[in-house]
Coordinates of C-alpha atoms in Angstrom, one line a residue:
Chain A
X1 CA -30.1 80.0 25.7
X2 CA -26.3 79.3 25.1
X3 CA -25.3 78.8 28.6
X4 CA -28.1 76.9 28.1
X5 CA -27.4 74.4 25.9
X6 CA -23.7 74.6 27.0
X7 CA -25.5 73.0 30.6
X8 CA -27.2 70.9 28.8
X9 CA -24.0 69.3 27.1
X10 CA -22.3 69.5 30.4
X11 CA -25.6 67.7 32.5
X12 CA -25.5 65.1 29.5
X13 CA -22.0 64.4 30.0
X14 CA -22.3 64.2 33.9
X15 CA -25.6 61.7 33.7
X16 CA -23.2 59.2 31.3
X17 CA -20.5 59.8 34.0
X18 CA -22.9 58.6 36.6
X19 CA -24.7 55.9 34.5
X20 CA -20.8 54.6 33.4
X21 CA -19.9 54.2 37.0
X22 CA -23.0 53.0 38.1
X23 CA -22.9 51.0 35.6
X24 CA -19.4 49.6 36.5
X25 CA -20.5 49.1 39.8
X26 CA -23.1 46.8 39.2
X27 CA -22.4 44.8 36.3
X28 CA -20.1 41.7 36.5
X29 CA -16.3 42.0 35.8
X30 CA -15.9 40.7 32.3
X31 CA -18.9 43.6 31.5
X32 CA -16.7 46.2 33.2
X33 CA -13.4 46.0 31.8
X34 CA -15.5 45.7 28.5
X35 CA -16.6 48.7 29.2
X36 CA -13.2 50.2 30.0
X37 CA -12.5 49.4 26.4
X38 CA -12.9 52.3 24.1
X39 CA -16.0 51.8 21.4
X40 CA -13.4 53.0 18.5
X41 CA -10.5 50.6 19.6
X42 CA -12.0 47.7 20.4
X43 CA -12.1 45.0 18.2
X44 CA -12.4 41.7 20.5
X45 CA -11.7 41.6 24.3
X46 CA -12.5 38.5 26.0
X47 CA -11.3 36.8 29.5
X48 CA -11.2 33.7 30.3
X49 CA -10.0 32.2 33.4
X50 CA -6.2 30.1 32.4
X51 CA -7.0 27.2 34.9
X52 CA -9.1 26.9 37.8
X53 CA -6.0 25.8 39.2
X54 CA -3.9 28.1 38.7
X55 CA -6.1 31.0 39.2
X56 CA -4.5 33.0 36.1
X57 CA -6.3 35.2 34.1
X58 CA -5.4 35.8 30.6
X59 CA -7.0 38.8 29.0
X60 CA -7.6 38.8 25.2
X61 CA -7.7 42.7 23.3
X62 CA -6.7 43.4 20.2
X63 CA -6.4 46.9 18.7
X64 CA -5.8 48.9 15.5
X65 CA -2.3 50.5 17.0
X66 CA 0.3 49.1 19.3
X67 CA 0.1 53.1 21.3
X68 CA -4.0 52.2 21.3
X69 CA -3.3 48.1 22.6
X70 CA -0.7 49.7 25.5
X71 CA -3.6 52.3 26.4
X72 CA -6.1 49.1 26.1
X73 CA -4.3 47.6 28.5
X74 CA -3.2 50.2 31.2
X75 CA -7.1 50.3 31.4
X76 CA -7.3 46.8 31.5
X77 CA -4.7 46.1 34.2
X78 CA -6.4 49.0 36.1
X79 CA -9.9 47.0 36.3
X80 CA -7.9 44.0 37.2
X81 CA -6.1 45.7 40.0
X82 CA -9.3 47.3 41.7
X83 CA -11.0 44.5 41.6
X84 CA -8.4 42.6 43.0
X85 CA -7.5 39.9 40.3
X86 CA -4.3 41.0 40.5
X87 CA -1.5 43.1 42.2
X88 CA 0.8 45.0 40.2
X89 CA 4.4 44.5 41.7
X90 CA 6.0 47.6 40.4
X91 CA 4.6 50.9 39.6
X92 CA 3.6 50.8 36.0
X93 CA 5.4 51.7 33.1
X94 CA 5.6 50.7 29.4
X95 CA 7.2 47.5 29.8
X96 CA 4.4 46.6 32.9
X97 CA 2.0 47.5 30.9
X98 CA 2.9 45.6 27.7
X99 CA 3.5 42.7 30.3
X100 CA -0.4 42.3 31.4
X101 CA -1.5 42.9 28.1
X102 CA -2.7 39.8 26.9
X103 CA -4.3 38.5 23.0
X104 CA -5.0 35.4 22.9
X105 CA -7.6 33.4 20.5
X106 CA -10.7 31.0 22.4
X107 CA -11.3 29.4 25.5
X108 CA -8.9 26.6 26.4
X109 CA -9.8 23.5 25.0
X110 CA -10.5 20.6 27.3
X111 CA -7.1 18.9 26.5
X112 CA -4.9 22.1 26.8
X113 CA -6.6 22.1 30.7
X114 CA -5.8 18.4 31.1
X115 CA -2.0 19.5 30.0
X116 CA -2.2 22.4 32.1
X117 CA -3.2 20.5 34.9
X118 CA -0.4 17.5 34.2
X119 CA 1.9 20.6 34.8
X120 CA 0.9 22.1 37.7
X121 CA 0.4 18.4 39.5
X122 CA 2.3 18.3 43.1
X123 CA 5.0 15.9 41.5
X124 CA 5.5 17.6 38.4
X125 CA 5.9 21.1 40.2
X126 CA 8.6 19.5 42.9
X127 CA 10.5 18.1 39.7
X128 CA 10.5 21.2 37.7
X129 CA 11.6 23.0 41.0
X130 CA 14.5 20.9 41.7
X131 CA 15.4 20.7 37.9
X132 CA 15.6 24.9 37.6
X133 CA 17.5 24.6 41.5
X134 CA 20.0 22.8 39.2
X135 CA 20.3 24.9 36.7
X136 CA 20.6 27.9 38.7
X137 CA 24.4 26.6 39.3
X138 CA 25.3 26.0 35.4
X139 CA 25.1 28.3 32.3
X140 CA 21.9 27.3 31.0
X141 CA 20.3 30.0 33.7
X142 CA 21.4 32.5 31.4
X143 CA 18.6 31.1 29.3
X144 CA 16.2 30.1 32.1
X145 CA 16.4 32.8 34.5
X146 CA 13.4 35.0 32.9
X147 CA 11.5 31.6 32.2
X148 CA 12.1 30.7 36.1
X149 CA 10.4 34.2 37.1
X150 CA 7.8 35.1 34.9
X151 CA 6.3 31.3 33.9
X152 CA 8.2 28.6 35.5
X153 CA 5.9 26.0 34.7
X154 CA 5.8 26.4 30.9
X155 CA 2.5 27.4 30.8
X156 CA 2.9 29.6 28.1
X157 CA 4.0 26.8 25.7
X158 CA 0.6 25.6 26.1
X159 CA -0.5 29.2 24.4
X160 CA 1.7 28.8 21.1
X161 CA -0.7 26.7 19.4
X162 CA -3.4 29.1 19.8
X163 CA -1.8 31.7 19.4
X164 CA 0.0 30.8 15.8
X165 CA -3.4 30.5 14.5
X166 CA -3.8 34.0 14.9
X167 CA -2.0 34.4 11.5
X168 CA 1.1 34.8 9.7
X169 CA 3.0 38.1 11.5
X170 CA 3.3 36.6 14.5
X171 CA 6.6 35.9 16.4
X172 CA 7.4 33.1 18.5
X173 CA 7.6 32.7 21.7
X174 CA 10.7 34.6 23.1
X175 CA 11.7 34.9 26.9
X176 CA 13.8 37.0 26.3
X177 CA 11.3 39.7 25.0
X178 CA 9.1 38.2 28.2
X179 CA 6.0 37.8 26.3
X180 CA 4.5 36.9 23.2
X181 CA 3.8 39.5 20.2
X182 CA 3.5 40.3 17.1
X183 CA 5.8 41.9 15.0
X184 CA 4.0 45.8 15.5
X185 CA 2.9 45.5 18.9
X186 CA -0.7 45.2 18.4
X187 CA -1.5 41.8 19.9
X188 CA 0.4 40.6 23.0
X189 CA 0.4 37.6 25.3
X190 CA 1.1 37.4 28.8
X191 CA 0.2 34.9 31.8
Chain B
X1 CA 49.7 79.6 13.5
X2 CA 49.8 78.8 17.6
X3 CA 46.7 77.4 17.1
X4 CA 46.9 74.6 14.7
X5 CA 50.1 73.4 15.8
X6 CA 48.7 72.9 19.5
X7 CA 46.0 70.8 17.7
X8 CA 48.2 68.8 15.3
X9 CA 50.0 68.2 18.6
X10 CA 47.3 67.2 20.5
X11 CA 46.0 64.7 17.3
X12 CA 49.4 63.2 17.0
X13 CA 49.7 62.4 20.7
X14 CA 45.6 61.3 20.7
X15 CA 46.8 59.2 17.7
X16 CA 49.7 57.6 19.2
X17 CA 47.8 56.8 22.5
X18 CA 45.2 54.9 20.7
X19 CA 47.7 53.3 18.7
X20 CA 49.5 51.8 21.3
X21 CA 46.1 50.7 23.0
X22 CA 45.7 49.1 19.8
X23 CA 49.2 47.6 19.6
X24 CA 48.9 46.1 23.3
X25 CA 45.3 44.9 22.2
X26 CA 47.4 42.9 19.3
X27 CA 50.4 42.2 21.3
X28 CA 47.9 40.2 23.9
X29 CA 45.9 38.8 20.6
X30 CA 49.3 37.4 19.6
X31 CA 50.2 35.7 22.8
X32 CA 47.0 34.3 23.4
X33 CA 46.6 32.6 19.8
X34 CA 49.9 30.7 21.1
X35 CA 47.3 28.5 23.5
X36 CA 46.8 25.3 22.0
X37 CA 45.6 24.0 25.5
X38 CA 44.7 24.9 28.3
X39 CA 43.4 23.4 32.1
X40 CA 42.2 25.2 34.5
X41 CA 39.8 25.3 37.8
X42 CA 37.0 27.6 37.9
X43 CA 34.2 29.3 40.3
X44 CA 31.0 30.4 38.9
X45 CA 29.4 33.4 41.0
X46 CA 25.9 34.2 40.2
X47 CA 24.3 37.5 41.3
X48 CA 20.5 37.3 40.4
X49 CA 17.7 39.6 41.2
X50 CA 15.7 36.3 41.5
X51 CA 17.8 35.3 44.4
X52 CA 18.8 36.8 47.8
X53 CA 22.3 35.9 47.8
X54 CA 24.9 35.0 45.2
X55 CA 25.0 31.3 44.3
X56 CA 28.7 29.8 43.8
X57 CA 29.5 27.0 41.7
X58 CA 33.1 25.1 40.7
X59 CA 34.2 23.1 38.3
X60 CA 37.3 22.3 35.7
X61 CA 38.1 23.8 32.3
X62 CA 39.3 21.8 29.1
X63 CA 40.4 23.0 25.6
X64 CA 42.2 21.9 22.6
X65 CA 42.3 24.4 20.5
X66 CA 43.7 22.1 17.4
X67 CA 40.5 19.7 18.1
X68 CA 38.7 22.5 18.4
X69 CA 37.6 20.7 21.7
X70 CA 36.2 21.9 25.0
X71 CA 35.0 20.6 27.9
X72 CA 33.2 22.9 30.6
X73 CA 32.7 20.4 33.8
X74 CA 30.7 21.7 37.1
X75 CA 31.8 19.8 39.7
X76 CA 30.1 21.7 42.5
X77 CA 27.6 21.4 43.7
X78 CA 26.4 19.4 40.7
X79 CA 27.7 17.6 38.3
X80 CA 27.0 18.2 35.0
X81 CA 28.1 20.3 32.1
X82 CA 29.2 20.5 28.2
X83 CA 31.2 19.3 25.9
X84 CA 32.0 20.9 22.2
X85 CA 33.7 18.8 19.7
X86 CA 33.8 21.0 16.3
X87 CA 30.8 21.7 15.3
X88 CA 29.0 19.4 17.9
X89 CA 27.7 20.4 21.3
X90 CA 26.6 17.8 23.9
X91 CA 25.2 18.5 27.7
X92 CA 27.2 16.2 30.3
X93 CA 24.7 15.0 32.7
X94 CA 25.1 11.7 34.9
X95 CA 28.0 10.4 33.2
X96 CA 25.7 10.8 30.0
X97 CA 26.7 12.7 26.9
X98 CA 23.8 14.2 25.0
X99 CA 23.7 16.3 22.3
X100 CA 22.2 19.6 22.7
X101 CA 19.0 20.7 21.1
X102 CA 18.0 23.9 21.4
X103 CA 19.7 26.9 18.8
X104 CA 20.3 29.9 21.5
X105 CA 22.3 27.1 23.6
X106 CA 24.6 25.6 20.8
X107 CA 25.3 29.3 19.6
X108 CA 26.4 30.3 23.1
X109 CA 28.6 27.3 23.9
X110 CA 30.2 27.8 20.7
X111 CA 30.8 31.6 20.9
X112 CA 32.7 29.7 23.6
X113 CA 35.6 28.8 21.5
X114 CA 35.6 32.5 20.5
X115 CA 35.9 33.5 24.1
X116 CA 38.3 31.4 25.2
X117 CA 41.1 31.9 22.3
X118 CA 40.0 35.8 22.4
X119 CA 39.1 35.9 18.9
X120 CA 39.8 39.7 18.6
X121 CA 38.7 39.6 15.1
X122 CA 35.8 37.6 15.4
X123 CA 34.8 39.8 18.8
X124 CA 35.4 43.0 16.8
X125 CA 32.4 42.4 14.8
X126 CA 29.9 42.3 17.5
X127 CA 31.4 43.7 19.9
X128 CA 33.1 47.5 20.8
X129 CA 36.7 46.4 22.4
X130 CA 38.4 49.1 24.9
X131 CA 40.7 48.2 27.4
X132 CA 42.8 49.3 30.6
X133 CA 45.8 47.5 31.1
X134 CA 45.1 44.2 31.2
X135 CA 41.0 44.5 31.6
X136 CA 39.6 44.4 28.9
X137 CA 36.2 45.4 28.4
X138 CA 33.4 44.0 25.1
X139 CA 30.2 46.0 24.9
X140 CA 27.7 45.0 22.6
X141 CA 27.4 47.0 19.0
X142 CA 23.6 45.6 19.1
X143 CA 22.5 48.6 21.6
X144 CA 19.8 46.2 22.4
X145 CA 21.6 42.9 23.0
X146 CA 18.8 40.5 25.0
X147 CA 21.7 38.6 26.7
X148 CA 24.7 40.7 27.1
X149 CA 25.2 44.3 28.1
X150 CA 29.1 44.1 28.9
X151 CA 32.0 41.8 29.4
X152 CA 34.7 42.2 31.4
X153 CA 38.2 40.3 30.7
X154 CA 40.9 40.2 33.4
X155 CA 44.2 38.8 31.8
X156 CA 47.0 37.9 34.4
X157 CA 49.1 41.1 34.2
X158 CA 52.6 38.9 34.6
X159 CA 51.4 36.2 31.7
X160 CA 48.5 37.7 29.2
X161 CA 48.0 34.2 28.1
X162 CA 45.7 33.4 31.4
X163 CA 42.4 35.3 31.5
X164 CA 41.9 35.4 35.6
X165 CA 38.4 36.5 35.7
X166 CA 35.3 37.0 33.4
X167 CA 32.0 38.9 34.5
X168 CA 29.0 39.1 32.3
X169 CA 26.7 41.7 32.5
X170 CA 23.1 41.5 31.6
X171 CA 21.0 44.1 30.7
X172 CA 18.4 42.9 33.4
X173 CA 21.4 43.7 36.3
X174 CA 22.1 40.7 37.0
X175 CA 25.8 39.6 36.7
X176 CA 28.1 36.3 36.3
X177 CA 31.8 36.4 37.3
X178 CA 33.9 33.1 36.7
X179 CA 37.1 33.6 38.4
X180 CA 39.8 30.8 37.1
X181 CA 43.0 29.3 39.3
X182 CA 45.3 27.0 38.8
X183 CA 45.1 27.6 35.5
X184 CA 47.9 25.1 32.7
X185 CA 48.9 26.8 29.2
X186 CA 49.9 24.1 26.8
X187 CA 49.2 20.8 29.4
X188 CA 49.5 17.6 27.4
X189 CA 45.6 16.6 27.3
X190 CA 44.7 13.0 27.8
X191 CA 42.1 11.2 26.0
X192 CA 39.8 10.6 29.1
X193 CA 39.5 14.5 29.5
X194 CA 37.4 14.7 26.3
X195 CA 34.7 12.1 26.7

């Protein structure tokens, strides 16, 4: 009767195994890396496409503990990956993980995709180009270097509005951090 | 008894070998504070992750130390650069002079000033000083210093008053050296070289 009930636990267990990944398998993307999301930990998760330009995704999550919003989105980024949203470019690690972890408030409002747009325009791309080229040979690279690589289009400016309204405890943008947090770690930002 | 006379020996010669570090540290401090100008031609050598190959630019060096007034001038292969006039900083673009805006790039061109007259005792509070000859070497007392993580100081070893070569380190890898030549201590300044 105990090894009973001890199989039964065990059969239970499998059956949600096999309903999960069936379940992964067959519902759409935004449902799946919902589902990667622990019950306990999640709070709000959302994902929204950043342009359909651009072809960014910005994932929103937001949990109780900065160790619970990295683990959040090591799962996240793991979804992403397999489903092939995106490629990770180094093996990951703290700092790659904190990078695709992403909190971010709404969808983008009409005029933040007109702006977005503006940005990523043929013309405005070649002058933004030619304006880092130039800086690349003076000291204000020190600054812009990290801008340059991780959003060289400024992208993320168009986030600070949004993203200040998610309260007071919120830092501003700094490159030099690479992304945008607040102050313990629990909500991120990243393009 | 053998004992603690080997390591009273060993403290007093310790003690004298980091206090003639110290002293040439000063000694250099002193001749350097006797700058009130200074001309000079640098090259700017960029090593970044981002690119394949280091990136080279020139340009020409102006200060007056009783103006407080510097002028940092890329000449190639674009023109442009910055101007500091006490407690103003402008960008020098197109034969246009505007002032800078933004915080982080004021801050830097004025740490500048602090740079170039080797401020030992301004340096000392943010940065660990050690040096080797005439390299000197500033490491960051912030362990976790965004922009820097070390700075190496070449002083000409026949006049300490020239600083040959600079190379910034950054915690990301990537590196800056700005090697100077033809460099004038105490040049009469003209008016034009300040704009």
């Amino acid at each position: 009767m105990r090894n009973l009930r001890q199989h039964g636990k065990l059969l239970g267990f499998a059956c949600l195994m096999v309903l999960g990944v069936v379940g992964l398998c067959y519902g759409s993307l935004e449902e799946n890396i919902l589902a990667l999301v622990p019950g306990k930990i999640k709070q709000r998760v959302a994902l929204f496409e950043h342009s359909p330009l651009s072809q960014k995704l910005i994932v929103i999550t937001k949990a109780p503990s900065a160790q619970q919003a990295q683990e959040t989105a090591a799962r996240l980024q793991d979804a992403l990956a397999q489903a092939g949203f995106i490629i990770p470019q180094k093996p990951w690690t703290n700092t790659s993980i904190l990078q695709m972890l992403s909190a971010l408030p709404g969808l983008f409002s009409p005029k933040i995709q007109q702006e977005t747009e503006r940005k990523i325009a043929p013309q405005a791309v070649s002058r933004q180009i030619a304006q880092y080229y130039e800086e690349l040979f003076s000291f204000q690279s020190i600054f812009t270097t990290q801008k340059m690589t991780q959003d060289p289009f400024n992208l993320t400016e168009l986030l600070i509005s949004p993203w200040s309204k998610l309260g007071k405890n919120v830092q501003t943008l700094n490159y030099t951090d690479g992304f945008l947090t607040n102050n313990d770690g629990t909500l991120r930002a990243a393009l | 008894m053998k004992y603690y006379l080997s390591l009273l020996l060993c403290l007093a010669v310790c003690f004298s070998w980091a206090q003639s570090k110290e002293d040439a540290l000063h000694n250099y401090a002193q001749k350097i504070s006797t700058v009130q100008t200074l001309q000079s031609n640098f090259i700017e050598e960029k090593h970044l992750a981002l690119l394949d190959q280091p990136i080279q630019s020139q340009g020409t060096l102006a200060f007056d130390k009783k103006a407080q007034k510097l002028r940092w001038q890329y000449q190639i292969p674009f023109e442009n650069g910055f101007l500091i006039e006490k407690d103003r900083s402008y960008r020098l673009q197109a034969h246009t002079k505007k002032p800078i805006e933004s915080a982080m790039g004021r801050m830097f061109i004025n740490e500048m000033l602090v740079w170039l007259t080797l401020d030992f005792d301004s340096l000392q509070k943010n940065y660990h000083i050690t040096h080797e000859g005439t390299q000197i070497t500033f490491t960051p007392l912030l362990k976790e210093h965004k922009i820097v993580k070390k700075i190496t100081v070449w002083l000409d070893e026949k006049d300490p008053r020239i600083v040959t070569q600079v190379k910034m380190e950054e915690p990301s890898g990537d590196f800056i050296v700005w090697k100077f030549n033809h460099t004038q201590i105490n040049p009469p300044l003209s008016a034009e070289v300040f704009p």
